[in-house]
């Protein structure tokens, strides 16, 4: 284990006893919980003595994991698609009866030394002289098994005739039934109905002939399959041992404890691959088995989650994933954003974000979140107001045009009267604007007076207080959530029974998402927009004018209590 993760794995130097038996277990502190550490074959041999409350996982599905499905199904004693704690214990006991030294399980290999096999009855005679046997050897031996096949009878008819019979079987049978009813006066067959090209007796005879042929073929195939299975049966127990020998310790590292997940040199069996999005590589990606359950439970994880639909046209497959984003900003991570997902086999999938669960990513992001949300609210308000005014302006314009058409015959006097009314109305508007400017001037004057009278250190404290009031609650809430982020709700929604927390704190979360790192270079962008000298001077002059105006307002406020805007309005 690397030094980077040394603080996640704190070994307990004193062996402790479980509450169930005398066997001494080694414990580690990882992911916010104390867990049993499986370090040797004897730990595996004594799994039946481990207190069930100490297991990290109580059950998990046998599909959708990055572990060969053949191995998982062989360990699923109940054949119900779920691997339970009792199944894992049963496998450990079965391995103890098959192998002399269980330490070889920690090597993750699909090769076993013949001398290590305790139950020699499972080793076929063709492997008796070998020092070791591998999964490839056994699979090759199974593929090489041959039998004397029972012959399949010859087809009584051509293949296209049999296919045509099956295609027309129901249609012809219905016609013959209607024909019988018509002879009894109980039905009438429309004249346009196409009649079968054979009599009913011929049709029935053909059906019996085909049925007898297919039954004989099925019987021959079943007999051949049974004979082949019997020839391969002597290898099945050894095949099972090799598959479980390779994958069982990996399962324990994701079942009894989550050590594979917390060791970034490895992958957990529930991690499906890497999502590349917004200049980030998200490594905590989990397949979604039930979107309804994920929508209900995943938010409790406290992580910022992206749900994506993935398509691979080469494989002609689709799948859904949920990816946790644990580093960076979230402004570009929205529904509809496209990305690329790489599975554990290296296949690339076209991914599109379909749902976002918004939770804090970092304290820095939480600091700016109130301003971001306020900006979004203001933008939405402005857009809504602009749309309403645009609609109102269009309605007023059409109404005025209609009124102009209706008032074509009015006299000049009436037009002058309307014009006078409009001028009066606009005069009122100008007066209202002047009053508004006056109020703004009073506010600015009072603000400038207060700032000028306040000591500089108090001003800094006042500004810091405002920032703290706005961003403080969001930062505190984010800090709490970041230290309590938990993977368990996501796995629970996929059918896992998680028995302990799987905390993803800030330090560990930073390893689950990689941000792009560009080298420091000095280069002029040829397409960077260039500002003209005249525009630069105008902006500089405007900035200077604003600063001078503010200074003048502050100075006047300290002299006679009046603001230039207020004097102008009066």
XYZ file of C-alpha atoms in Angstrom:
570
model
C 0.000 0.000 0.000
C 1.302 3.428 -0.910
C 2.254 6.017 1.671
C -0.449 8.285 0.242
C -3.109 6.080 1.782
C -1.277 5.283 4.986
C -3.636 7.468 6.959
C -6.630 5.505 5.648
C -5.274 2.166 6.850
C -4.266 2.244 10.491
C -3.220 -1.213 11.550
C -4.056 -2.302 15.040
C -0.830 -3.834 16.372
C -2.687 -5.740 19.073
C -4.676 -8.699 17.834
C -8.193 -8.747 19.213
C -10.632 -11.523 19.907
C -14.067 -11.683 18.306
C -17.160 -12.134 20.422
C -17.939 -15.484 18.789
C -14.762 -17.550 18.951
C -11.190 -17.741 20.190
C -9.623 -16.987 16.824
C -7.679 -13.729 16.902
C -8.433 -11.267 14.117
C -6.441 -8.329 12.807
C -8.386 -5.074 12.468
C -7.919 -1.914 10.408
C -9.562 1.494 10.442
C -10.679 2.333 6.926
C -13.458 4.410 5.412
C -14.828 5.662 8.706
C -15.242 2.183 10.238
C -13.174 -0.462 11.956
C -13.034 -3.585 9.788
C -11.534 -7.047 9.875
C -8.407 -7.450 7.798
C -8.011 -10.693 5.846
C -4.238 -11.215 5.672
C -3.686 -14.969 5.422
C -5.258 -18.282 4.567
C -6.059 -19.015 8.207
C -8.283 -15.907 8.294
C -10.241 -17.403 5.398
C -10.428 -20.807 7.076
C -11.982 -19.214 10.187
C -14.522 -16.941 8.470
C -17.326 -18.964 10.030
C -16.145 -17.710 13.435
C -16.322 -14.020 12.502
C -19.113 -12.048 14.164
C -21.722 -11.234 11.450
C -21.917 -7.671 12.783
C -18.290 -7.164 11.740
C -18.882 -7.884 8.056
C -18.912 -4.819 5.816
C -21.310 -6.401 3.304
C -24.053 -8.911 4.051
C -25.114 -9.631 0.460
C -24.531 -8.433 -3.093
C -25.859 -9.294 -6.580
C -24.026 -11.803 -8.770
C -24.416 -9.685 -11.923
C -23.132 -6.283 -13.007
C -19.828 -6.643 -11.151
C -16.255 -6.630 -12.437
C -15.717 -10.235 -11.387
C -16.311 -13.198 -13.679
C -19.947 -14.190 -13.493
C -19.091 -17.897 -13.647
C -17.254 -17.610 -10.331
C -20.066 -15.668 -8.670
C -22.705 -18.164 -9.799
C -20.618 -21.074 -8.539
C -20.467 -19.395 -5.124
C -24.215 -18.635 -5.134
C -25.460 -21.774 -3.371
C -29.080 -20.630 -3.448
C -28.962 -19.817 -7.173
C -31.103 -16.746 -6.461
C -28.824 -14.162 -8.069
C -27.626 -12.891 -4.685
C -24.424 -13.769 -2.867
C -25.061 -13.843 0.876
C -22.745 -13.942 3.854
C -23.638 -17.600 4.458
C -22.683 -18.405 0.850
C -19.262 -16.833 1.375
C -18.752 -18.788 4.592
C -19.780 -22.011 2.832
C -17.237 -21.348 0.067
C -14.483 -20.748 2.639
C -15.287 -24.090 4.288
C -15.381 -25.839 0.893
C -11.960 -24.412 0.032
C -10.636 -25.574 3.385
C -11.683 -29.113 2.476
C -10.106 -28.924 -0.996
C -6.771 -27.191 -0.341
C -3.965 -27.825 2.133
C -2.657 -24.250 2.187
C -5.179 -21.427 1.751
C -2.436 -18.781 1.530
C -2.343 -19.388 -2.231
C -5.759 -17.697 -2.481
C -4.083 -14.355 -1.772
C -2.118 -14.644 -5.038
C -5.256 -14.196 -7.233
C -3.940 -16.812 -9.689
C -5.860 -19.359 -11.762
C -3.057 -21.913 -11.291
C -2.836 -24.418 -8.420
C -0.024 -26.769 -7.490
C -1.306 -30.348 -7.591
C 0.493 -31.033 -4.313
C -1.665 -28.326 -2.651
C -4.902 -30.061 -3.588
C -6.148 -31.957 -0.551
C -8.995 -33.750 -2.317
C -7.057 -35.623 -5.004
C -10.285 -37.200 -6.280
C -11.100 -34.016 -8.181
C -7.867 -34.222 -10.209
C -8.477 -36.233 -13.426
C -5.961 -38.870 -14.380
C -4.676 -36.839 -17.333
C -3.299 -34.228 -14.847
C -1.801 -36.726 -12.418
C 1.793 -36.258 -13.540
C 1.775 -32.452 -13.548
C 3.195 -30.241 -10.805
C 0.490 -27.611 -11.311
C -2.747 -27.248 -13.201
C -4.179 -24.043 -14.683
C -7.613 -22.870 -15.690
C -6.509 -22.806 -19.334
C -5.443 -26.468 -19.091
C -8.806 -27.549 -17.724
C -10.799 -25.519 -20.245
C -8.721 -27.022 -23.068
C -9.354 -30.517 -21.706
C -13.092 -29.850 -21.501
C -13.137 -28.560 -25.077
C -11.251 -31.667 -26.242
C -13.830 -34.124 -24.875
C -15.444 -36.081 -27.699
C -18.324 -38.545 -27.768
C -19.922 -40.921 -30.199
C -22.912 -38.846 -31.158
C -26.316 -40.378 -31.626
C -27.287 -39.767 -35.264
C -29.958 -37.240 -36.022
C -32.696 -38.554 -38.380
C -32.939 -37.114 -41.867
C -35.547 -34.450 -42.490
C -38.694 -35.787 -44.189
C -39.167 -32.552 -46.141
C -37.062 -29.727 -47.471
C -36.108 -27.021 -44.983
C -38.093 -24.340 -46.831
C -41.213 -26.579 -46.820
C -40.914 -27.075 -43.050
C -40.442 -23.342 -42.576
C -43.481 -22.593 -44.758
C -45.593 -25.085 -42.790
C -44.664 -23.439 -39.478
C -45.391 -20.009 -40.894
C -48.875 -21.031 -42.180
C -49.761 -23.546 -39.465
C -52.115 -21.369 -37.426
C -53.642 -19.670 -40.490
C -54.459 -22.986 -42.205
C -55.826 -24.557 -39.030
C -58.183 -21.584 -38.576
C -59.363 -21.872 -42.173
C -60.152 -25.586 -41.856
C -62.092 -24.894 -38.666
C -64.117 -22.176 -40.409
C -64.712 -24.551 -43.297
C -66.260 -27.128 -40.945
C -68.499 -24.494 -39.388
C -69.583 -23.289 -42.834
C -70.685 -26.811 -43.781
C -72.868 -26.799 -40.673
C -74.272 -23.371 -41.550
C -72.671 -21.725 -38.544
C -70.181 -19.510 -40.379
C -69.515 -17.911 -43.772
C -66.022 -17.721 -45.269
C -65.535 -14.475 -47.271
C -64.986 -15.031 -50.984
C -61.714 -13.087 -51.000
C -60.172 -15.480 -48.409
C -57.165 -17.326 -49.857
C -57.674 -21.087 -49.628
C -54.873 -23.434 -48.525
C -53.056 -25.278 -51.304
C -53.716 -28.663 -49.735
C -56.525 -30.640 -48.175
C -56.939 -30.848 -44.444
C -55.860 -34.499 -44.293
C -52.640 -33.683 -46.141
C -52.051 -30.746 -43.831
C -52.527 -32.885 -40.700
C -50.278 -35.633 -42.073
C -47.538 -33.132 -42.837
C -47.793 -31.735 -39.312
C -47.495 -35.179 -37.733
C -44.489 -35.960 -39.911
C -42.715 -32.754 -38.982
C -43.555 -33.156 -35.272
C -42.128 -36.688 -35.218
C -38.953 -35.485 -36.919
C -38.436 -32.612 -34.487
C -39.053 -34.898 -31.493
C -36.426 -37.330 -32.777
C -33.934 -34.483 -33.310
C -34.564 -33.168 -29.795
C -34.092 -36.645 -28.301
C -30.822 -37.144 -30.177
C -29.539 -33.705 -29.129
C -30.471 -34.349 -25.496
C -28.701 -37.690 -25.546
C -25.588 -36.154 -27.106
C -25.621 -33.282 -24.593
C -25.970 -35.724 -21.715
C -23.111 -37.849 -23.032
C -20.922 -34.746 -23.483
C -21.761 -33.528 -19.964
C -20.866 -36.963 -18.590
C -17.519 -36.850 -20.401
C -16.801 -33.366 -19.059
C -18.099 -34.045 -15.538
C -14.745 -35.228 -14.237
C -13.311 -31.763 -14.861
C -16.138 -29.666 -13.348
C -15.040 -29.813 -9.719
C -11.479 -28.853 -10.657
C -12.807 -26.068 -12.910
C -14.852 -24.732 -9.980
C -11.819 -24.868 -7.697
C -9.647 -22.931 -10.176
C -12.252 -20.215 -10.768
C -12.911 -19.689 -7.058
C -9.182 -19.920 -6.262
C -8.608 -16.960 -8.591
C -11.551 -14.750 -7.537
C -12.442 -15.571 -3.924
C -9.884 -13.332 -2.208
C -10.890 -10.438 -4.489
C -14.464 -10.979 -3.373
C -13.415 -10.962 0.297
C -11.611 -7.632 -0.208
C -14.926 -6.193 -1.389
C -17.221 -8.097 0.946
C -15.715 -8.593 4.395
C -13.853 -5.294 3.975
C -13.668 -2.624 1.261
C -9.881 -2.613 1.083
C -9.821 -2.729 -2.737
C -11.935 0.431 -2.888
C -9.700 2.369 -0.511
C -6.495 1.264 -2.254
C -6.234 3.425 -5.385
C -3.803 0.969 -6.935
C -6.772 -1.400 -7.259
C -10.347 -1.272 -8.434
C -13.359 -2.373 -6.425
C -15.585 -4.934 -8.121
C -18.441 -2.391 -8.268
C -16.373 0.271 -10.069
C -17.391 0.027 -13.722
C -14.791 2.328 -15.307
C -13.894 5.993 -15.851
C -16.053 8.885 -17.066
C -14.196 11.653 -18.941
C -16.176 14.890 -18.641
C -15.402 18.610 -18.318
C -11.608 18.052 -18.262
C -11.955 15.525 -15.437
C -11.634 11.755 -15.091
C -14.181 10.374 -12.622
C -13.108 6.926 -11.384
C -15.997 6.251 -9.010
C -18.544 5.043 -11.573
C -21.129 2.405 -10.662
C -23.591 0.628 -12.936
C -27.236 1.553 -12.294
C -29.461 -1.504 -11.897
C -32.600 0.336 -10.787
C -32.919 4.040 -11.623
C -35.949 4.450 -9.348
C -34.050 3.214 -6.295
C -30.988 5.284 -7.200
C -33.100 8.439 -7.506
C -34.617 7.753 -4.077
C -31.485 6.727 -2.170
C -28.387 8.112 -3.936
C -28.918 11.675 -2.676
C -28.222 10.452 0.874
C -24.632 9.752 -0.181
C -23.850 13.479 0.065
C -21.859 13.326 -3.200
C -22.294 15.305 -6.398
C -23.600 12.647 -8.792
C -24.028 12.462 -12.549
C -26.388 9.849 -13.962
C -25.469 8.962 -17.545
C -26.929 6.796 -20.301
C -24.120 5.074 -22.216
C -24.234 3.560 -25.705
C -21.650 1.423 -27.502
C -22.674 0.855 -31.115
C -19.804 -1.527 -31.790
C -20.972 -3.858 -29.026
C -24.631 -2.986 -29.698
C -25.156 -2.468 -25.966
C -26.495 0.225 -23.637
C -26.124 0.777 -19.920
C -26.655 3.416 -17.258
C -24.048 4.560 -14.753
C -23.781 6.966 -11.857
C -20.495 8.878 -11.523
C -19.331 10.789 -8.452
C -17.568 14.131 -9.055
C -15.336 14.896 -6.084
C -13.047 17.667 -7.408
C -13.518 20.961 -9.277
C -16.395 23.259 -10.167
C -19.887 22.246 -11.262
C -20.953 25.124 -13.510
C -20.646 23.112 -16.743
C -22.023 19.835 -15.389
C -25.623 19.964 -16.538
C -28.234 17.610 -17.928
C -27.649 16.941 -21.616
C -23.853 17.287 -21.472
C -22.035 14.665 -23.549
C -19.022 12.684 -22.342
C -17.048 9.487 -22.919
C -17.099 6.485 -20.598
C -14.331 3.857 -20.641
C -15.262 0.507 -19.115
C -12.780 -1.789 -17.348
C -12.101 -3.646 -20.610
C -11.085 -0.418 -22.385
C -14.223 -0.063 -24.517
C -15.406 3.509 -25.027
C -19.096 4.410 -24.690
C -20.931 7.560 -25.737
C -22.374 9.004 -22.534
C -24.934 11.748 -21.941
C -25.893 13.207 -18.547
C -29.564 12.515 -17.792
C -29.802 13.563 -14.134
C -27.735 15.558 -11.652
C -27.826 15.298 -7.848
C -26.321 18.537 -6.547
C -24.181 18.217 -3.408
C -21.044 20.147 -2.398
C -17.771 19.193 -4.065
C -15.420 21.394 -2.028
C -15.394 24.220 0.527
C -14.269 26.630 -2.204
C -17.192 25.654 -4.413
C -19.551 26.018 -1.436
C -18.194 29.557 -0.749
C -19.300 30.722 -4.172
C -22.527 28.703 -4.325
C -24.813 31.422 -2.769
C -23.567 33.962 -5.291
C -23.910 31.466 -8.124
C -27.463 30.631 -7.088
C -28.282 34.323 -6.656
C -26.861 35.049 -10.105
C -28.952 32.249 -11.584
C -32.012 33.621 -9.828
C -31.335 37.169 -11.068
C -30.679 35.906 -14.595
C -33.914 33.953 -14.545
C -35.784 36.964 -13.161
C -34.336 39.254 -15.830
C -35.124 36.791 -18.573
C -38.674 36.397 -17.284
C -39.162 40.156 -16.949
C -37.693 40.788 -20.406
C -39.956 38.154 -21.930
C -43.021 39.656 -20.200
C -42.111 43.188 -21.309
C -41.444 41.988 -24.827
C -44.874 40.360 -24.946
C -46.492 43.475 -23.452
C -44.682 45.772 -25.900
C -45.790 43.642 -28.806
C -49.380 43.662 -27.505
C -49.292 47.476 -27.021
C -47.825 47.958 -30.498
C -50.525 45.860 -32.144
C -53.227 47.577 -30.088
C -51.885 51.043 -31.056
C -51.734 50.057 -34.715
C -55.337 48.868 -34.515
C -56.362 52.117 -32.799
C -54.580 54.194 -35.460
C -56.517 52.391 -38.157
C -59.792 53.039 -36.340
C -58.982 56.755 -35.705
C -58.015 57.679 -39.263
C -60.967 60.101 -39.535
C -60.324 62.082 -36.373
C -59.822 65.865 -36.551
C -56.546 67.665 -35.955
C -57.951 69.047 -32.706
C -58.502 65.624 -31.325
C -54.958 64.628 -32.352
C -53.496 67.697 -30.590
C -55.517 66.833 -27.479
C -54.143 63.254 -27.488
C -50.626 64.596 -27.972
C -51.023 66.942 -25.008
C -52.210 64.015 -22.904
C -49.170 61.990 -23.858
C -46.806 64.847 -23.016
C -48.375 65.211 -19.576
C -48.008 61.518 -18.979
C -44.334 61.562 -19.914
C -43.763 64.615 -17.691
C -45.048 62.553 -14.773
C -42.700 59.761 -15.696
C -39.738 62.162 -15.724
C -40.760 63.463 -12.307
C -40.921 59.918 -10.944
C -37.469 59.225 -12.355
C -36.152 62.355 -10.682
C -37.585 61.268 -7.330
C -35.996 57.841 -7.730
C -32.635 59.431 -8.458
C -33.049 61.575 -5.376
C -33.710 58.568 -3.163
C -30.675 56.810 -4.631
C -28.601 59.899 -3.980
C -29.738 60.000 -0.334
C -28.854 56.353 0.073
C -25.400 56.816 -1.432
C -24.808 59.932 0.680
C -25.765 58.146 3.888
C -23.665 55.120 2.901
C -20.655 57.320 2.132
C -21.067 59.192 5.441
C -21.208 55.941 7.387
C -18.170 54.514 5.647
C -16.167 57.716 6.143
C -16.992 57.826 9.853
C -16.087 54.172 10.391
C -12.508 53.194 11.309
C -10.762 51.150 8.647
C -10.488 48.026 10.808
C -14.210 48.170 11.528
C -14.890 48.473 7.813
C -12.868 45.332 7.155
C -14.697 43.519 9.954
C -18.020 44.718 8.527
C -17.161 43.444 5.038
C -15.906 40.124 6.422
C -19.107 39.801 8.459
C -21.275 40.305 5.395
C -19.304 37.682 3.480
C -19.515 35.321 6.448
C -23.287 35.772 6.722
C -23.735 35.027 3.021
C -21.231 32.205 2.507
C -20.775 30.922 6.057
C -23.866 28.676 6.290
C -23.148 27.107 2.889
C -19.512 26.458 3.848
C -20.442 24.927 7.207
C -23.061 22.695 5.604
C -20.583 21.709 2.891
C -17.893 20.870 5.446
C -20.315 18.593 7.283
C -21.433 16.862 4.087
C -17.910 16.505 2.713
C -16.754 14.684 5.831
C -19.850 12.450 5.810
C -20.003 11.488 2.141
C -20.957 7.841 2.044
C -20.863 5.308 -0.786
C -23.276 2.933 0.968
C -26.569 4.490 -0.333
C -25.418 4.084 -3.960
C -24.546 0.417 -3.432
C -27.723 -0.182 -1.433
C -29.758 1.110 -4.377
C -28.048 -1.545 -6.529
C -29.154 -4.370 -4.244
C -26.146 -4.517 -1.908
C -26.736 -4.984 1.815
C -24.094 -2.670 3.281
C -23.443 -3.331 6.957
C -21.055 -0.403 7.624
C -20.369 3.095 6.367
C -18.094 3.640 3.382
C -16.961 7.221 3.969
C -15.517 9.246 1.091
C -13.889 12.176 2.891
C -12.131 15.140 1.296
C -8.662 13.576 1.213
C -9.830 10.273 -0.249
C -12.348 11.958 -2.545
C -9.546 13.956 -4.159
C -8.105 10.653 -5.448
C -11.358 9.545 -7.069
C -11.492 12.407 -9.584
C -8.520 13.627 -11.592
C -8.402 17.155 -13.007
C -6.473 18.116 -16.114
C -2.931 19.363 -15.476
C -1.449 21.498 -18.258
C 2.256 22.359 -18.357
C 3.217 25.993 -17.749
C 3.901 27.536 -21.150
C 4.486 31.036 -22.492
C 2.646 31.498 -25.759
C 0.546 34.207 -27.313
C -2.912 33.105 -28.407
C -3.246 34.267 -32.052
C -7.052 34.229 -31.769
C -7.333 36.086 -28.473
C -9.603 39.140 -28.957
C -7.519 42.307 -29.066
C -8.796 45.567 -27.641
C -8.187 48.743 -29.658
C -6.246 51.609 -28.070
C -9.246 53.928 -28.287
C -11.436 51.442 -26.439
C -8.754 50.961 -23.767
C -8.539 54.748 -23.219
C -12.343 55.024 -22.993
C -12.564 52.271 -20.380
C -9.688 53.772 -18.404
C -11.263 57.259 -18.516
C -14.627 55.858 -17.413
C -13.025 54.013 -14.489
C -11.152 57.163 -13.411
C -14.343 59.239 -13.679
C -16.261 56.784 -11.496
C -13.525 56.790 -8.853
C -13.341 60.612 -8.865
C -17.134 60.874 -8.609
C -17.217 58.530 -5.607
C -14.390 60.471 -3.910
C -16.199 63.767 -4.518
C -19.424 62.357 -3.091
C -17.618 61.166 0.029
C -15.885 64.567 0.420
C -19.141 66.504 0.012
C -20.832 64.217 2.517
C -18.194 65.150 5.074
C -18.515 68.902 4.332
C -22.193 69.850 4.283
C -24.115 66.604 4.203
C -25.292 67.019 0.617
C -24.783 64.779 -2.393
C -24.282 66.144 -5.935
C -27.069 63.902 -7.197
C -29.437 65.234 -4.526
C -28.546 68.881 -5.364
C -29.049 68.212 -9.071
C -32.445 66.641 -8.465
C -33.557 69.622 -6.398
